[in-house]
Structure formats: structure tokens, C-alpha cells
Amino acid sequence: MEDVERGEDVERVADTDRLVIAGEELGSRLIMGTGGAPSMQVLREALTASGTELTTVAMRRVDPSARGSVLDVLTGCGIRVLPNTAGCFTAGEAVLTAKLAREALGTNWVKLEVIADEHTLLPDPIELVEAAEQLVDDGFVVLPYTNDDPVLARRLEQIGCAAVMPLGSPIGSGLGIRNPHNIELIVERAGVPVILDAGLGTASDAALAMELGCDAVLLATAVTRAQSPARMAAAMRHAVEAGRLARLAGRIPKRHYAQASSPFEGLATSG
Amino acid sequence: MRVIVNGEPRELPDGASVAEAVAGVTASAGVAVAVNDEVVRRSAWDATTLNEADRLEVLTAVQGG
């Protein structure tokens, strides 16, 4: 870390400090989703501005009337595709969807999502663990979307998941990180990358995730439903980089009272 | 013979293959098929024949997550 203190090397740290998932290096710690973008053109501009190298897609029945392909956008941008199991309520549905994604897209990586209900979209931990076990046994690189529960995160890692992805708050809510303490607990004990997934609303939320020690963030709605998706994507890119650098820099401890930054000695006197 | 493709009934000739059923809904790459909840590899589409009332799911990547 001494290199960081020499000004000319600070930017180089950002270049060499790579996210590694399942032995594969990624040049960006911002993982994007594609849901919610009003058009493929807006999506392309936002993904380009974000600098992401890994982006999620969902798997659905083919629609002969669909115009434009999200896969074409990702391929055109040189972005690796990460299929998810969004919308699955049971382990069985999620496992089948993951297998279909592997066949359709030629990747054994999967963002595993097993939700409990449509109202909260919160993960169902029982079904999630069951699906994770089956997929790990079948050779998948499993990235599970999970509750901000340190115990569950630990169990998912023990099963063999390649990362854990705790939520900041419910999907699409924009409420940010509601339990930063739990995220810190997950980070402290994790031996695999921790990716803050879901609930981020704006750039400061992403910076906070990184300052708490997360290895990456995954977000979609905050960008795709922003008034200017490309601008927000660029903001998120900078926020993730800033938060990561701040984490590596080591923040000062919080204090109850002030601590003068100017010396008291040598003050002028009057009267 | 009647099979169910993505939730819709479809008439196919007896002994039709998975490849023929898929051709009826899409010509795109990046597609995967399950028959009765089991994935059928693309390399096996031609050789896999369908039976009356089989359920096919034909999926592709869309925006999401």
C-alpha cells in the first residue's frame, strides 16, 4: 500500500486493482443490469458510460415480435453476459432457468435469484440455498442474490458460491443501503467477493457500498430509470472508483469532538 | 400431434423433431429448449423426436436484472 502514497501511482492502483471472480479478472467493479431501459439505444449509451465488463440479462420465452436484441447490444459493446434467474420462486424453476441460460448463452456463470413474493422481491433463503447447492454441484459459477444476512452469506460461501450478493434494500426501491452494519459483517467474514446488489438509488449509495468494503456493486434501475441514464451510469462509474480508493486509503476514525487541524502554538495575542 | 410450445398448443406432424418445433417460433441464435422440464442440447435437436402433449419451453435472453 505504500505505493498509493506516491501521487503518480494513485491512478495506477485503480488500473491494477482488479476484481477477480472464480479466477477471472474484471476491469470494472461496476456490474450492470439491463432491465428498465426505455430503448436499446439508451441501454447501449448507458452501458458504455458505465465502463462495465459484466452485465445481467433475464431468460424468457422467445417473443417473435420483439425488436432488437439485448445480446446484440452486449456483444457490440464487448461486455460479458451474466444470465440471471429473475422471476423464479422455487429452486426447481431457478435450476432449470440456469441450465437453459447455460445452453443458450454458452456461459456457466449465473446470477442466482429465487424470490419469495412479487411484493417485496426479497430472496427466499430456503429455496436459494437448495438451488445454489444443485447448481454448484452441476459445475456452475454461482453468484447468489441474497438477503443482507451474514449467516446466510456464510452458508452460501460454504456451499461453494463464487461470490455473495447481499441486497442494500429491495430491488428497484432506490432506498440505498438500509443496514450498513450487516454489510460490514458480511465483508469481514467473506472469503469470496461481496457484491452489493439491489436497492441503490444514486452515486453516493454506490460509493458507500465500496467504502464498506464491498468488492463490487450490481445495479440496474438506478441507471436505466434515471432521467439521463448515461449520465447516471458515468456517475456510478466514478462513485465505485472513488469508494474503492477511499476504502483502500483507510478512512480516519470518527470522533465525538473536534480535532484541530491547525496548530494552537504561535497564535497572535491581542489586548 | 399436438404439443405445447411456450404455453400455446401447436399442431406438428407425428414424429416431428425439437428442431422443427423451434423453427416454428424463432430462427434466432442464443435460444435454449427444455422438453418436459429437461434441457435438450442444441446438438440433439434434430435427433430428438416429440410425443403427443410434450411441453416445450423455448427461451432467450431479454432485458432484466
Coordinates of C-alpha atoms in Angstrom, one line a residue:
Chain A
M1 CA 0.0 0.0 0.0
E2 CA 3.0 2.3 0.2
D3 CA 2.8 2.9 -3.5
V4 CA -0.6 4.5 -3.0
E5 CA 1.0 7.4 -1.1
R6 CA 3.1 8.5 -4.0
G7 CA 0.9 10.7 -6.1
E8 CA 2.0 9.4 -9.5
D9 CA 0.9 5.9 -8.6
V10 CA -2.5 6.5 -7.3
E11 CA -4.2 6.3 -10.6
R12 CA -2.2 3.1 -11.4
V13 CA -3.8 1.5 -8.4
A14 CA -7.2 1.8 -10.0
D15 CA -5.8 0.1 -13.1
T16 CA -4.2 -2.8 -11.3
D17 CA -6.7 -3.4 -8.5
R18 CA -8.8 -5.9 -10.3
L19 CA -12.0 -7.7 -9.3
V20 CA -11.5 -11.5 -9.5
I21 CA -14.5 -13.8 -9.6
A22 CA -13.9 -17.6 -9.9
G23 CA -10.3 -16.9 -11.1
E24 CA -11.4 -14.4 -13.8
E25 CA -10.3 -10.8 -13.8
L26 CA -12.7 -8.0 -14.5
G27 CA -11.5 -4.4 -15.2
S28 CA -14.6 -2.8 -13.7
R29 CA -16.1 -3.2 -10.2
L30 CA -19.5 -2.0 -11.6
I31 CA -21.7 -4.8 -12.8
M32 CA -24.8 -3.6 -14.6
G33 CA -28.3 -4.9 -15.2
T34 CA -30.3 -4.2 -18.4
G35 CA -33.8 -4.1 -17.0
G36 CA -35.8 -0.9 -17.3
A37 CA -34.0 0.8 -20.2
P38 CA -36.5 2.6 -22.4
S39 CA -34.7 1.5 -25.6
M40 CA -31.7 -0.5 -26.8
Q41 CA -30.0 2.8 -27.9
V42 CA -30.3 4.3 -24.4
L43 CA -29.1 1.0 -22.9
R44 CA -26.1 1.0 -25.2
E45 CA -25.2 4.5 -24.2
A46 CA -25.6 3.8 -20.5
L47 CA -23.5 0.6 -20.6
T48 CA -20.8 2.4 -22.5
A49 CA -20.7 5.2 -20.0
S50 CA -20.7 2.8 -17.0
G51 CA -17.4 1.1 -18.2
T52 CA -18.9 -2.2 -17.1
E53 CA -17.4 -5.5 -18.3
L54 CA -20.2 -7.8 -16.9
T55 CA -23.9 -7.3 -17.3
T56 CA -27.0 -9.3 -16.5
V57 CA -29.8 -10.5 -18.7
A58 CA -33.0 -12.4 -17.9
M59 CA -34.2 -15.5 -19.7
R60 CA -37.7 -15.5 -21.1
R61 CA -39.8 -17.3 -23.7
V62 CA -38.9 -16.1 -27.2
D63 CA -41.2 -13.3 -28.5
P64 CA -41.3 -13.3 -32.3
S65 CA -42.5 -9.7 -32.2
A66 CA -39.5 -8.5 -30.1
R67 CA -37.5 -5.7 -31.8
G68 CA -33.7 -5.5 -31.1
S69 CA -31.7 -8.0 -29.1
V70 CA -30.1 -7.2 -25.7
L71 CA -27.5 -9.8 -26.6
D72 CA -26.5 -7.8 -29.7
V73 CA -26.1 -4.7 -27.6
L74 CA -23.8 -6.5 -25.1
T75 CA -21.8 -8.2 -27.9
G76 CA -21.4 -4.9 -29.7
C77 CA -20.1 -3.3 -26.5
G78 CA -17.7 -6.2 -25.8
I79 CA -19.5 -6.9 -22.5
R80 CA -19.6 -10.3 -20.9
V81 CA -23.2 -11.6 -20.3
L82 CA -24.3 -12.8 -16.9
P83 CA -27.7 -14.6 -17.1
N84 CA -30.0 -14.4 -14.1
T85 CA -32.9 -16.4 -12.8
A86 CA -35.1 -13.4 -12.1
G87 CA -38.7 -14.2 -11.6
C88 CA -38.1 -17.7 -10.2
F89 CA -39.9 -18.6 -7.0
T90 CA -38.6 -22.2 -6.4
A91 CA -35.3 -23.9 -6.6
G92 CA -36.6 -26.1 -9.4
E93 CA -37.5 -23.1 -11.6
A94 CA -34.2 -21.4 -10.9
V95 CA -32.1 -24.5 -11.7
L96 CA -34.0 -25.1 -15.0
T97 CA -33.6 -21.5 -16.0
A98 CA -29.9 -21.6 -15.2
K99 CA -29.4 -24.7 -17.3
L100 CA -31.4 -23.1 -20.2
A101 CA -29.2 -20.0 -19.9
R102 CA -26.0 -22.0 -20.0
E103 CA -27.3 -23.8 -23.1
A104 CA -28.5 -20.6 -24.9
L105 CA -25.6 -18.3 -24.0
G106 CA -22.7 -20.6 -23.6
T107 CA -21.7 -19.5 -20.0
N108 CA -21.7 -21.4 -16.8
W109 CA -22.0 -18.2 -14.8
V110 CA -25.3 -17.4 -13.3
K111 CA -26.8 -14.7 -11.0
L112 CA -29.0 -16.9 -8.9
E113 CA -32.2 -15.2 -7.9
V114 CA -35.0 -17.0 -6.1
I115 CA -37.6 -14.6 -4.8
A116 CA -40.2 -15.2 -2.1
D117 CA -43.0 -12.9 -3.4
E118 CA -43.8 -10.3 -6.0
H119 CA -44.5 -7.6 -3.5
T120 CA -41.0 -7.4 -1.8
L121 CA -38.9 -9.4 -4.4
L122 CA -36.9 -10.5 -1.3
P123 CA -34.9 -13.7 -1.7
D124 CA -36.4 -16.9 -0.3
P125 CA -33.4 -18.2 1.7
I126 CA -34.5 -21.8 1.8
E127 CA -35.1 -22.2 -1.9
L128 CA -31.9 -20.1 -2.6
V129 CA -29.6 -22.5 -0.7
E130 CA -31.3 -25.5 -2.3
A131 CA -30.8 -24.1 -5.8
A132 CA -27.2 -23.0 -5.0
E133 CA -26.3 -26.5 -3.9
Q134 CA -27.7 -28.1 -7.0
L135 CA -26.0 -25.6 -9.4
V136 CA -22.6 -25.7 -7.7
D137 CA -22.7 -29.5 -7.9
D138 CA -23.6 -29.1 -11.6
G139 CA -20.5 -27.0 -12.3
F140 CA -22.0 -23.5 -12.3
V141 CA -20.2 -20.4 -11.1
V142 CA -23.0 -19.3 -8.8
L143 CA -23.4 -15.6 -7.8
P144 CA -26.4 -15.6 -5.5
Y145 CA -28.6 -12.6 -4.8
T146 CA -29.1 -12.8 -1.1
N147 CA -30.6 -11.1 2.0
D148 CA -28.2 -8.8 4.0
D149 CA -27.9 -11.7 6.4
P150 CA -24.3 -12.5 7.5
V151 CA -25.2 -16.1 8.4
L152 CA -26.9 -16.8 5.1
A153 CA -24.0 -15.2 3.2
R154 CA -21.6 -17.5 5.1
R155 CA -23.7 -20.6 4.2
L156 CA -23.7 -19.7 0.6
E157 CA -20.0 -19.3 0.5
Q158 CA -19.6 -22.7 2.3
I159 CA -21.7 -24.3 -0.3
G160 CA -19.3 -23.1 -3.0
C161 CA -20.8 -20.0 -4.4
A162 CA -18.2 -17.8 -6.2
A163 CA -19.4 -14.6 -4.6
V164 CA -22.2 -13.4 -2.4
M165 CA -24.5 -10.6 -3.4
P166 CA -26.4 -9.1 -0.5
L167 CA -29.1 -6.5 -1.2
G168 CA -28.9 -2.9 0.0
S169 CA -32.7 -2.7 0.0
P170 CA -35.5 -4.2 -2.1
I171 CA -35.0 -4.4 -5.9
G172 CA -35.8 -1.2 -7.6
S173 CA -36.6 0.7 -4.4
G174 CA -33.7 3.2 -4.6
L175 CA -33.6 3.2 -0.8
G176 CA -29.8 2.6 -0.7
I177 CA -28.1 0.5 2.0
R178 CA -30.6 0.1 4.9
N179 CA -28.3 -2.0 7.1
P180 CA -24.7 -0.9 6.6
H181 CA -23.6 -2.8 9.7
N182 CA -24.8 -6.1 8.3
I183 CA -22.9 -5.4 5.0
E184 CA -19.8 -4.7 7.0
L185 CA -20.2 -8.0 8.9
I186 CA -20.6 -9.9 5.6
V187 CA -17.5 -8.3 4.2
E188 CA -15.4 -9.0 7.4
R189 CA -16.1 -12.7 7.2
A190 CA -16.3 -13.4 3.5
G191 CA -13.6 -15.3 1.6
V192 CA -15.3 -14.6 -1.8
P193 CA -16.1 -11.3 -3.4
V194 CA -19.0 -9.4 -1.9
I195 CA -21.2 -7.6 -4.5
L196 CA -23.8 -5.2 -3.2
D197 CA -26.8 -6.0 -5.3
A198 CA -30.1 -4.2 -5.4
G199 CA -31.7 -1.0 -3.9
L200 CA -29.0 1.5 -4.9
G201 CA -30.6 4.9 -5.9
T202 CA -27.7 7.3 -6.6
A203 CA -24.0 7.6 -6.8
S204 CA -23.4 8.1 -3.1
D205 CA -25.1 4.8 -2.4
A206 CA -22.6 3.0 -4.7
A207 CA -19.7 4.9 -3.0
L208 CA -20.9 3.8 0.4
A209 CA -21.0 0.2 -0.7
M210 CA -17.4 0.3 -1.7
E211 CA -16.4 2.2 1.4
L212 CA -18.0 -0.5 3.5
G213 CA -15.6 -3.0 1.8
C214 CA -17.7 -4.5 -0.9
D215 CA -15.7 -5.7 -3.9
A216 CA -18.2 -4.6 -6.5
V217 CA -21.8 -3.3 -6.9
L218 CA -24.5 -4.5 -9.2
L219 CA -27.2 -2.1 -10.2
A220 CA -29.8 -1.5 -13.0
T221 CA -32.8 0.6 -12.1
A222 CA -30.8 3.5 -10.6
V223 CA -29.3 4.0 -14.1
T224 CA -31.9 2.7 -16.5
R225 CA -34.8 4.7 -14.9
A226 CA -32.8 7.8 -14.2
Q227 CA -33.8 10.9 -16.2
S228 CA -30.4 10.6 -18.0
P229 CA -29.3 7.0 -17.9
A230 CA -25.9 7.7 -19.5
R231 CA -25.1 10.5 -17.0
M232 CA -26.1 8.4 -14.1
A233 CA -24.0 5.5 -15.4
A234 CA -21.0 7.7 -15.6
A235 CA -21.7 8.9 -12.0
M236 CA -21.9 5.3 -10.8
R237 CA -18.6 4.5 -12.5
H238 CA -16.9 7.4 -10.7
A239 CA -18.6 6.6 -7.4
V240 CA -17.5 3.0 -7.5
E241 CA -13.9 4.0 -8.2
A242 CA -14.0 6.7 -5.6
G243 CA -15.4 4.4 -3.0
R244 CA -12.9 1.7 -3.7
L245 CA -10.0 4.2 -3.5
A246 CA -11.4 5.5 -0.2
R247 CA -11.6 2.0 1.2
L248 CA -8.0 1.2 0.2
A249 CA -6.9 4.6 1.5
G250 CA -8.2 3.9 5.0
R251 CA -10.6 6.5 6.4
I252 CA -10.0 8.4 9.6
P253 CA -11.8 7.2 12.7
K254 CA -15.0 9.0 13.7
R255 CA -14.6 11.2 16.8
H256 CA -17.1 12.7 19.2
Y257 CA -15.3 16.1 19.5
A258 CA -13.4 18.3 17.1
Q259 CA -9.7 17.8 16.4
A260 CA -7.9 21.0 15.3
S261 CA -6.1 20.7 12.0
S262 CA -4.2 24.0 12.6
P263 CA -1.7 24.3 15.4
F264 CA -2.6 26.3 18.5
E265 CA 1.1 27.3 19.1
G266 CA 2.2 30.7 17.8
L267 CA -1.1 32.4 17.8
A268 CA -1.1 36.2 17.8
T269 CA -2.3 37.7 21.0
S270 CA -4.3 40.9 21.5
G271 CA -5.2 43.1 24.4
Chain B
M1 CA -49.9 -34.4 -33.0
R2 CA -50.4 -31.6 -30.6
V3 CA -47.6 -30.2 -28.4
I4 CA -47.4 -27.2 -26.1
V5 CA -44.8 -24.6 -27.2
N6 CA -44.3 -21.7 -24.7
G7 CA -47.7 -22.3 -23.3
E8 CA -49.5 -22.4 -26.7
P9 CA -50.8 -25.5 -28.4
R10 CA -49.3 -26.3 -31.8
E11 CA -50.0 -28.9 -34.4
L12 CA -47.0 -30.8 -35.7
P13 CA -46.6 -33.8 -37.9
D14 CA -46.2 -37.1 -36.0
G15 CA -42.5 -37.7 -35.3
A16 CA -41.6 -34.1 -35.6
S17 CA -38.2 -33.1 -34.0
V18 CA -37.3 -30.4 -31.5
A19 CA -35.6 -28.6 -34.3
E20 CA -38.8 -28.4 -36.3
A21 CA -40.8 -27.2 -33.3
V22 CA -38.2 -24.4 -32.6
A23 CA -38.2 -23.4 -36.3
G24 CA -41.9 -22.6 -35.9
V25 CA -41.2 -19.9 -33.3
T26 CA -37.8 -18.4 -34.0
A27 CA -34.8 -18.5 -36.3
S28 CA -32.5 -16.7 -33.8
A29 CA -29.3 -18.0 -32.2
G30 CA -29.0 -17.7 -28.4
V31 CA -32.0 -19.9 -27.8
A32 CA -32.4 -22.9 -25.5
V33 CA -35.1 -25.5 -25.3
A34 CA -36.5 -27.7 -22.5
V35 CA -38.9 -30.5 -23.2
N36 CA -40.9 -31.5 -20.2
D37 CA -38.5 -29.6 -17.9
E38 CA -35.4 -31.2 -19.3
V39 CA -32.9 -29.2 -21.3
V40 CA -32.3 -30.6 -24.8
R41 CA -28.8 -29.6 -26.1
R42 CA -28.8 -27.9 -29.5
S43 CA -26.7 -30.7 -30.9
A44 CA -29.6 -33.1 -30.1
W45 CA -32.5 -31.0 -31.5
D46 CA -32.6 -32.9 -34.9
A47 CA -32.4 -36.3 -33.4
T48 CA -34.9 -35.7 -30.6
T49 CA -38.5 -36.5 -31.6
L50 CA -41.5 -35.2 -29.8
N51 CA -44.5 -37.0 -28.5
E52 CA -48.2 -36.0 -28.1
A53 CA -48.7 -33.4 -25.3
D54 CA -45.0 -32.7 -24.8
R55 CA -44.3 -29.3 -23.3
L56 CA -41.6 -27.2 -24.8
E57 CA -40.1 -24.1 -23.4
V58 CA -38.1 -22.0 -25.9
L59 CA -36.1 -19.3 -24.1
T60 CA -33.8 -16.5 -25.0
A61 CA -32.1 -13.6 -23.3
V62 CA -34.1 -10.4 -22.7
Q63 CA -33.5 -7.2 -20.7
G64 CA -33.5 -7.8 -17.0
G65 CA -31.7 -7.8 -13.7

